[in-house]
PDB file of C-alpha atoms in Angstrom:
ATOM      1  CA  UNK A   1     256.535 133.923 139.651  1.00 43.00           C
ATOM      2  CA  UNK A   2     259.427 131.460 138.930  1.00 44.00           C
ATOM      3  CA  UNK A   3     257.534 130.420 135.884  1.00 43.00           C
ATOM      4  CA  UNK A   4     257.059 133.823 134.875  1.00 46.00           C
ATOM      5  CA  UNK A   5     260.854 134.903 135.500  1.00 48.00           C
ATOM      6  CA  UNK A   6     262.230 131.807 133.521  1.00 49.00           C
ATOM      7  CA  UNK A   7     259.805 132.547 130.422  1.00 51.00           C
ATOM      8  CA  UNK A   8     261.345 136.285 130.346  1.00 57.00           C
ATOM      9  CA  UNK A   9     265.174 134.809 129.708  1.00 53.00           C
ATOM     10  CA  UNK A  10     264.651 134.412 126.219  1.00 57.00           C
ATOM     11  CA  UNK A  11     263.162 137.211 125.280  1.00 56.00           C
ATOM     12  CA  UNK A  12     265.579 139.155 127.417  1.00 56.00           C
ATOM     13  CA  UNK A  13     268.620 137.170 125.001  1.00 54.00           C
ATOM     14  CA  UNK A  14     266.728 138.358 122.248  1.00 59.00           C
ATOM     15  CA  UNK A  15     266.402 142.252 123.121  1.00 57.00           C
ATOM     16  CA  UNK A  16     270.498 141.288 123.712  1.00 54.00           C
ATOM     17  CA  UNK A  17     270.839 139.801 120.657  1.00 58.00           C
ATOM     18  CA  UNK A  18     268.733 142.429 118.498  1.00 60.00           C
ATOM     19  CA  UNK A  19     270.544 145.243 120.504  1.00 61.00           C
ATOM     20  CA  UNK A  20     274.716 143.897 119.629  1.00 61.00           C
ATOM     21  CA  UNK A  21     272.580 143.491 115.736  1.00 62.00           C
ATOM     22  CA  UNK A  22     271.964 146.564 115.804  1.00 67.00           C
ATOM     23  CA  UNK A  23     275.189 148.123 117.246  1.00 65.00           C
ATOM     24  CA  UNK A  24     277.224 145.733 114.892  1.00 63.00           C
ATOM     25  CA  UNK A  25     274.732 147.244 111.543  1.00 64.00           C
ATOM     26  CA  UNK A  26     275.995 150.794 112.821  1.00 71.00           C
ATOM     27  CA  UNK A  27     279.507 150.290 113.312  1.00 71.00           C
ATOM     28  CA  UNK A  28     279.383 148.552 109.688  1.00 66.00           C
ATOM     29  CA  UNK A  29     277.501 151.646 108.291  1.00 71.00           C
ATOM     30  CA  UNK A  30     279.943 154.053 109.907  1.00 74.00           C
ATOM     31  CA  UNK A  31     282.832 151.870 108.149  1.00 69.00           C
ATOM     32  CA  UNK A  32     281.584 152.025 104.818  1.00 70.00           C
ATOM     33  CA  UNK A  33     280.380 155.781 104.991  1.00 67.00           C
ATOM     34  CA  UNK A  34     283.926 156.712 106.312  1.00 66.00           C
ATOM     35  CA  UNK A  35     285.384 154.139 102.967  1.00 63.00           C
ATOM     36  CA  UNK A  36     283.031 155.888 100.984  1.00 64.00           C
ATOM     37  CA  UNK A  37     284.023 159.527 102.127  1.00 62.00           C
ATOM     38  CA  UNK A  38     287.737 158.215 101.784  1.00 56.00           C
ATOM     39  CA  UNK A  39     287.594 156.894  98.097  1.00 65.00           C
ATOM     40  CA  UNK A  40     285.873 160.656  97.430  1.00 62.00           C
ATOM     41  CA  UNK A  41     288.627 162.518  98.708  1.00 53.00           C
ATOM     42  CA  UNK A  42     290.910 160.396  97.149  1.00 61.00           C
ATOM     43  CA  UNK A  43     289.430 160.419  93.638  1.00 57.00           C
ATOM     44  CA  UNK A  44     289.086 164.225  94.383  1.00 50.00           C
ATOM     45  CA  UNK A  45     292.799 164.564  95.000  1.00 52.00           C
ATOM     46  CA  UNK A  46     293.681 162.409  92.089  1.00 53.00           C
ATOM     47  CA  UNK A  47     291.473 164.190  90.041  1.00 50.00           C
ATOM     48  CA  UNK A  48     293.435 167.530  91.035  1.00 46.00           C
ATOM     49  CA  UNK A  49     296.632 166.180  90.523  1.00 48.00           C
ATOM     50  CA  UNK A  50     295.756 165.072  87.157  1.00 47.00           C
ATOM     51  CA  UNK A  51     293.910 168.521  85.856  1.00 53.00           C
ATOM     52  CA  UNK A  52     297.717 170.196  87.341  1.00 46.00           C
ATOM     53  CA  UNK A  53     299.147 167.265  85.277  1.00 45.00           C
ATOM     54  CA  UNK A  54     297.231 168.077  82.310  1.00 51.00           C
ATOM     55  CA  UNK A  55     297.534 171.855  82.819  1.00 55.00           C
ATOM     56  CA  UNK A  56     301.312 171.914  83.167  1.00 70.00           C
ATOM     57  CA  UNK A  57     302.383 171.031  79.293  1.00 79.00           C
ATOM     58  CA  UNK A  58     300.023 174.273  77.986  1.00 82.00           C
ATOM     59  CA  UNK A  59     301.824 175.827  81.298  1.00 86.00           C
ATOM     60  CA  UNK A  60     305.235 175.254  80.042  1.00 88.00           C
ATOM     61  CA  UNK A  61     304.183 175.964  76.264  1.00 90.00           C
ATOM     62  CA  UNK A  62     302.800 179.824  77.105  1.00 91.00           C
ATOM     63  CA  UNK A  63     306.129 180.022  78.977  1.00 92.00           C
ATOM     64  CA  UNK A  64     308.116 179.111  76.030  1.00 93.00           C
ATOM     65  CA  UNK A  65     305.880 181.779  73.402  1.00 93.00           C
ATOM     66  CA  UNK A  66     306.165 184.333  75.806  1.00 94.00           C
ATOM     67  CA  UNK A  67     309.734 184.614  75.827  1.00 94.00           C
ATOM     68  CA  UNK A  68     310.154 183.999  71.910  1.00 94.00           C
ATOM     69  CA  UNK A  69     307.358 187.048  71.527  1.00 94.00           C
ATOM     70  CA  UNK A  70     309.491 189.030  74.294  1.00 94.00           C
ATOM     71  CA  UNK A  71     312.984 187.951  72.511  1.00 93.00           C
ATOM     72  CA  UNK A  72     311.803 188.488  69.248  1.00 93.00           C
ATOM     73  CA  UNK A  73     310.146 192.299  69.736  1.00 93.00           C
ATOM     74  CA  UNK A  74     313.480 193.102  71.586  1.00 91.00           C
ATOM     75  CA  UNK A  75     315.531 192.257  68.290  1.00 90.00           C
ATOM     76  CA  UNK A  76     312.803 194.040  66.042  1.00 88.00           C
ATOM     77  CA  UNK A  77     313.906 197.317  68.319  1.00 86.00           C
ATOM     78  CA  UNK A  78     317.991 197.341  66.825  1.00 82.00           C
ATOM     79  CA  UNK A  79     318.274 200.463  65.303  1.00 73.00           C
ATOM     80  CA  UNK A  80     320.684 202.859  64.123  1.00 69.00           C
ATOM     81  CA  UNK A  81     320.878 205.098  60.923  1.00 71.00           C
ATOM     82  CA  UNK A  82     318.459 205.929  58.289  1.00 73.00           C
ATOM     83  CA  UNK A  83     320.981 203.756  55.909  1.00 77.00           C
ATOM     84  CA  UNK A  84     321.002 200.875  58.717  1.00 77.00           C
ATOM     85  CA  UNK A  85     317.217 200.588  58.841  1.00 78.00           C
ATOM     86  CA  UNK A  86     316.642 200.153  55.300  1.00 79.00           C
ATOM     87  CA  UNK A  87     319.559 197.596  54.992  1.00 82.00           C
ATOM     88  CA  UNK A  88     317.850 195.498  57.939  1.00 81.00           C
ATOM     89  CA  UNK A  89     313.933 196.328  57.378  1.00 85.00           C
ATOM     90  CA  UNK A  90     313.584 192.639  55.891  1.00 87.00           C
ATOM     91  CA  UNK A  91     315.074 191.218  59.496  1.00 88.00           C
ATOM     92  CA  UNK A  92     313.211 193.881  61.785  1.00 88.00           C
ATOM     93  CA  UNK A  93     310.122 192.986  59.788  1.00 89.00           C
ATOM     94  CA  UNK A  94     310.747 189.240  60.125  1.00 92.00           C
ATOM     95  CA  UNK A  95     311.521 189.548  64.229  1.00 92.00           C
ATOM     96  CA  UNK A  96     308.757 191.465  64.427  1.00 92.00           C
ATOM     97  CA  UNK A  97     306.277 188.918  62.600  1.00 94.00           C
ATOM     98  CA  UNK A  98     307.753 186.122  65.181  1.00 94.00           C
ATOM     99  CA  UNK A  99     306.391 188.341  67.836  1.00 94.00           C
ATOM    100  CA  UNK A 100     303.250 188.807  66.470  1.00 95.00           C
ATOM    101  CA  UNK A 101     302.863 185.056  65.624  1.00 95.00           C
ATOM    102  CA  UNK A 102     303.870 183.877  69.565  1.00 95.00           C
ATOM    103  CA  UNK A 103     301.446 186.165  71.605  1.00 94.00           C
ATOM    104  CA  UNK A 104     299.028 185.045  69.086  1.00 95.00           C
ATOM    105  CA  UNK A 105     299.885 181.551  69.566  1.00 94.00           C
ATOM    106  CA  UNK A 106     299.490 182.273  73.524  1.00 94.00           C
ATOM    107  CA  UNK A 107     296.254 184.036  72.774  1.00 93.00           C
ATOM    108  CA  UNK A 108     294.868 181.341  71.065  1.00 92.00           C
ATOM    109  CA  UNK A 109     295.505 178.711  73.737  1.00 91.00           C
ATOM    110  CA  UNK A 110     293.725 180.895  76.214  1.00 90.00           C
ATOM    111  CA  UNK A 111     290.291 180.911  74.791  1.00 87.00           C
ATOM    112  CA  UNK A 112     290.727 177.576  72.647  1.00 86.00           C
ATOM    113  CA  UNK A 113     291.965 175.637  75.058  1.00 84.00           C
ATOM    114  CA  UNK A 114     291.228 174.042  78.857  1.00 84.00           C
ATOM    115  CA  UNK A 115     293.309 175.261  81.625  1.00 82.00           C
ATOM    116  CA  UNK A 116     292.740 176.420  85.296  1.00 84.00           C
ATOM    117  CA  UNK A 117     291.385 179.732  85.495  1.00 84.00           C
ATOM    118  CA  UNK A 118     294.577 180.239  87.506  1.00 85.00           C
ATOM    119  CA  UNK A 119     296.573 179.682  84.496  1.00 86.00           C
ATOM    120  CA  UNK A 120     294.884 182.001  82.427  1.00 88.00           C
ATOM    121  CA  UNK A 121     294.413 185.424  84.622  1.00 90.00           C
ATOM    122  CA  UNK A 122     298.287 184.486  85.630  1.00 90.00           C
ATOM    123  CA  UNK A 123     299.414 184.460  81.180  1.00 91.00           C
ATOM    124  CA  UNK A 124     296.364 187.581  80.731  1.00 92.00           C
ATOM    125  CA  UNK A 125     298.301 189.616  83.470  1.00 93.00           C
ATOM    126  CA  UNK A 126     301.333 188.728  82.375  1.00 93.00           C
ATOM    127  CA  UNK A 127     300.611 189.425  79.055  1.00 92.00           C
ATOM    128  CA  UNK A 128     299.917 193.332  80.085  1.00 93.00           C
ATOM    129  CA  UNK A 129     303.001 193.493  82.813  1.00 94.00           C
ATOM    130  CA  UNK A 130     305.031 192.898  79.498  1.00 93.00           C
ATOM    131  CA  UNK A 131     303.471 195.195  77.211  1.00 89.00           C
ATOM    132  CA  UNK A 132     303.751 198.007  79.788  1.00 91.00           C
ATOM    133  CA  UNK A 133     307.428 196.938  79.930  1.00 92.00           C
ATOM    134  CA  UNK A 134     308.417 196.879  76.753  1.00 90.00           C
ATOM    135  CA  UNK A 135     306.843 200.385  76.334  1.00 88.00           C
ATOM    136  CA  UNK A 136     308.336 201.812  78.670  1.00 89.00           C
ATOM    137  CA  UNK A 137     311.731 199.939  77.686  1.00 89.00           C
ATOM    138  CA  UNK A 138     311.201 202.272  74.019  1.00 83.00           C
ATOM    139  CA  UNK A 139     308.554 204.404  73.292  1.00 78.00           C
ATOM    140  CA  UNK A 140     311.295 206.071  70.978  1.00 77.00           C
ATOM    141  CA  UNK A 141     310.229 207.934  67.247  1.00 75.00           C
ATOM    142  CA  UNK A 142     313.695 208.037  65.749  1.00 74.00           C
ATOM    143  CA  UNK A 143     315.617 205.580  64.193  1.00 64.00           C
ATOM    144  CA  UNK A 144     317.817 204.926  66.843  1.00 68.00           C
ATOM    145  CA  UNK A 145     314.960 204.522  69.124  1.00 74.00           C
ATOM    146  CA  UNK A 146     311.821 203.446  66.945  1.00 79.00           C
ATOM    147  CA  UNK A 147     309.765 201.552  69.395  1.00 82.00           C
ATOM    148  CA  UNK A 148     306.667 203.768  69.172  1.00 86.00           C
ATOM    149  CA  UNK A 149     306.114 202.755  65.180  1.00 86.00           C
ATOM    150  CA  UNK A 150     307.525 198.966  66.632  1.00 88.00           C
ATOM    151  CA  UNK A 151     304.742 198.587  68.179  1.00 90.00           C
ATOM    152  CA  UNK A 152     301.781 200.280  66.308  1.00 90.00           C
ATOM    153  CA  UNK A 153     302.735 197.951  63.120  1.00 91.00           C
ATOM    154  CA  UNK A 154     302.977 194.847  65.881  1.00 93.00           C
ATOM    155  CA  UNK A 155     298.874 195.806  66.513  1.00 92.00           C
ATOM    156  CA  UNK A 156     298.207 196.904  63.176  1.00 94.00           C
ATOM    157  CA  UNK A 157     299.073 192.813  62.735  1.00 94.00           C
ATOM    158  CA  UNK A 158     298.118 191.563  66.077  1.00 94.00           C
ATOM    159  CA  UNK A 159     294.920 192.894  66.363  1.00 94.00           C
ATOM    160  CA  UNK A 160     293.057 192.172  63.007  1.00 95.00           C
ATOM    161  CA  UNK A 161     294.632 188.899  62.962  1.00 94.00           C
ATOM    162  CA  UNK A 162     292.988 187.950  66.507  1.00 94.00           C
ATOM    163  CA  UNK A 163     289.936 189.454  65.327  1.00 94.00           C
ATOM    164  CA  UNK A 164     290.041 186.863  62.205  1.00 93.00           C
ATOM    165  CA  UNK A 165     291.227 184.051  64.254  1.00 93.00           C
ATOM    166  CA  UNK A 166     288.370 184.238  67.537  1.00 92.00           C
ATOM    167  CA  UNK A 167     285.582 185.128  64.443  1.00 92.00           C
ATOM    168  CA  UNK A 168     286.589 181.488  62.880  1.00 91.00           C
ATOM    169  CA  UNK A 169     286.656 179.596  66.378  1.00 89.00           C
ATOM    170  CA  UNK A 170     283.230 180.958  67.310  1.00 90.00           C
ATOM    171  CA  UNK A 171     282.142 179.871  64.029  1.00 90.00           C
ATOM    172  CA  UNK A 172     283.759 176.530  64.033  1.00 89.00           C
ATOM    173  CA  UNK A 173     282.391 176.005  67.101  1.00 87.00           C
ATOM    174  CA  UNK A 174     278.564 176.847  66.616  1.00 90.00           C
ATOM    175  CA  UNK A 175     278.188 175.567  63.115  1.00 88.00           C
ATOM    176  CA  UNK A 176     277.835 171.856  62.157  1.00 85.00           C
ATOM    177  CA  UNK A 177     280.332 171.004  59.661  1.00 87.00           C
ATOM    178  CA  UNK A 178     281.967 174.566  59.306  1.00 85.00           C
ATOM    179  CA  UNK A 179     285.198 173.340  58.045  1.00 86.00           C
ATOM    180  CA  UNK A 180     283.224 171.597  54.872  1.00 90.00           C
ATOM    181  CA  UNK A 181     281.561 175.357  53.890  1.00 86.00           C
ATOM    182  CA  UNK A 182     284.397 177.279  54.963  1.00 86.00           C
ATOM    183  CA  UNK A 183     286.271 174.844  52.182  1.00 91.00           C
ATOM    184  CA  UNK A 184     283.937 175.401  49.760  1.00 91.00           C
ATOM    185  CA  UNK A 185     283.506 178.731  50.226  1.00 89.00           C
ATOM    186  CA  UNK A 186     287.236 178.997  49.720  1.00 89.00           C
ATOM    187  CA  UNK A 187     287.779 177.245  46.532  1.00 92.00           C
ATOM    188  CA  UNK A 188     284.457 179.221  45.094  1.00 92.00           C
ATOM    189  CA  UNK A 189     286.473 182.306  45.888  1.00 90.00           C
ATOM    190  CA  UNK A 190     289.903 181.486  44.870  1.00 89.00           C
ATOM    191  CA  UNK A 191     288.295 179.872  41.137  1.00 90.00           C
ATOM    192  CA  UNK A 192     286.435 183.721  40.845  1.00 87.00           C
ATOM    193  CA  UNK A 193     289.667 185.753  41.743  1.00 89.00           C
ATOM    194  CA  UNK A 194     291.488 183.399  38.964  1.00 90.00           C
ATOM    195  CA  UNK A 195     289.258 184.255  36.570  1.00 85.00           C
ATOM    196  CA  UNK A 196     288.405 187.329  37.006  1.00 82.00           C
ATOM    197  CA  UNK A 197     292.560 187.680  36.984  1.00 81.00           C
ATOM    198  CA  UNK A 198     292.538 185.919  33.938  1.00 81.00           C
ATOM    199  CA  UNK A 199     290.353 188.058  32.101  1.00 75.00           C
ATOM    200  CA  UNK A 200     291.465 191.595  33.360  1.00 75.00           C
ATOM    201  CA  UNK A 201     295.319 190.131  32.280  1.00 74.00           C
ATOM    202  CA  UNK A 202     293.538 189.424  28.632  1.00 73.00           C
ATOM    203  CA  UNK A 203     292.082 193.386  28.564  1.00 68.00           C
ATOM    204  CA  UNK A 204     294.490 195.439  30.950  1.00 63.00           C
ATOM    205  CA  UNK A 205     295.963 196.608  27.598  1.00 62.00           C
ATOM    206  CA  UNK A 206     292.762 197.778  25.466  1.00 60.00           C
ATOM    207  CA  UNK A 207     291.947 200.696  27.637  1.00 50.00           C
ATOM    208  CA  UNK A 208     288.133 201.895  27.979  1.00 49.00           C
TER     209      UNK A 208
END
């Protein structure tokens, strides 16, 4: 029995041995899975802060067309006699143009660009909450009030404009080298208008 007892120590110190292994390999695991988890978060928070980062320059930008397209249609809304209106058409037309050319700017940016899906139902109701405003502002049809016909000529711009513009993005972006035939297709066009300019100019005067 004493021989028997004394041959067990060693394998005992081994099961002890194996055992603190063992307990030392999970403790180590659980460090480096809670590192692991730690660096993800992190890199997830960094990764946050940079997309805000990112987002805030296009932020600031929509801010800035917004209230030149707001500013601008405002200004294209002076009115006063019939005598006033056709000394200032060339301004009111102008003002009016800047408006057209921001909120198409902004519109552009929306579906061109990246930005948080935050950013963009934010501008799109924004967008609306101002249109509703400035309609209600002057819905007028004389010329002291004329912001009915203001803003049927702003979409009688806006709107075939945007058309034009998202009908060349979808293009650009599903056709290989677009740019090249668009190019082409543009100088082929512009060299048929001369001449056929240059030959009506040479006839316009002979009648049928």
């Amino acid at each position: 029995m004493e021989y028997e007892s004394t041959s067990t120590l060693p394998a005992i110190h081994r099961d002890l041995g194996d055992m603190r292994n063992s307990e030392l390999g999970q403790m180590l695991e659980q460090q480096q899975s809670t590192k692991s988890e730690y660096t993800k978060a992190r890199a997830v928070g960094n990764l946050f802060n940079a997309r805000i980062l990112a987002s805030s320059p296009k932020t600031a930008l929509i801010a800035v067309l917004l209230i030149a397209f707001v500013s601008s249609y405002l200004m294209a809304l002076q009115g006063g006699t019939l005598v006033y209106i056709n000394e200032h058409m060339g301004v009111i037309g102008a003002e009016l143009l800047v408006s057209v050319l921001s909120l198409t700017a902004v519109t552009v940016l929306l579906y061109a660009s990246r930005m948080r899906s935050g950013t963009r139902r934010g501008t799109l109701v924004a967008v609306v909450c101002i249109f509703a405003a400035l309609y209600v502002y002057d819905h007028g049809e004389r010329f002291e009030e004329h912001g009915f016909y203001n803003i049927l000529v702003f979409l009688a711009i806006y709107i075939p404009l945007n058309v034009g513009l998202a009908t060349f993005y979808v293009l650009w972006a599903s056709i290989d080298n677009f740019l090249i035939y668009f190019a082409v297709a543009s100088l082929i066009c512009g060299a048929s208008i001369c001449v056929s300019l240059r030959q009506y100019s040479r006839i316009y005067d002979r009648g049928l």
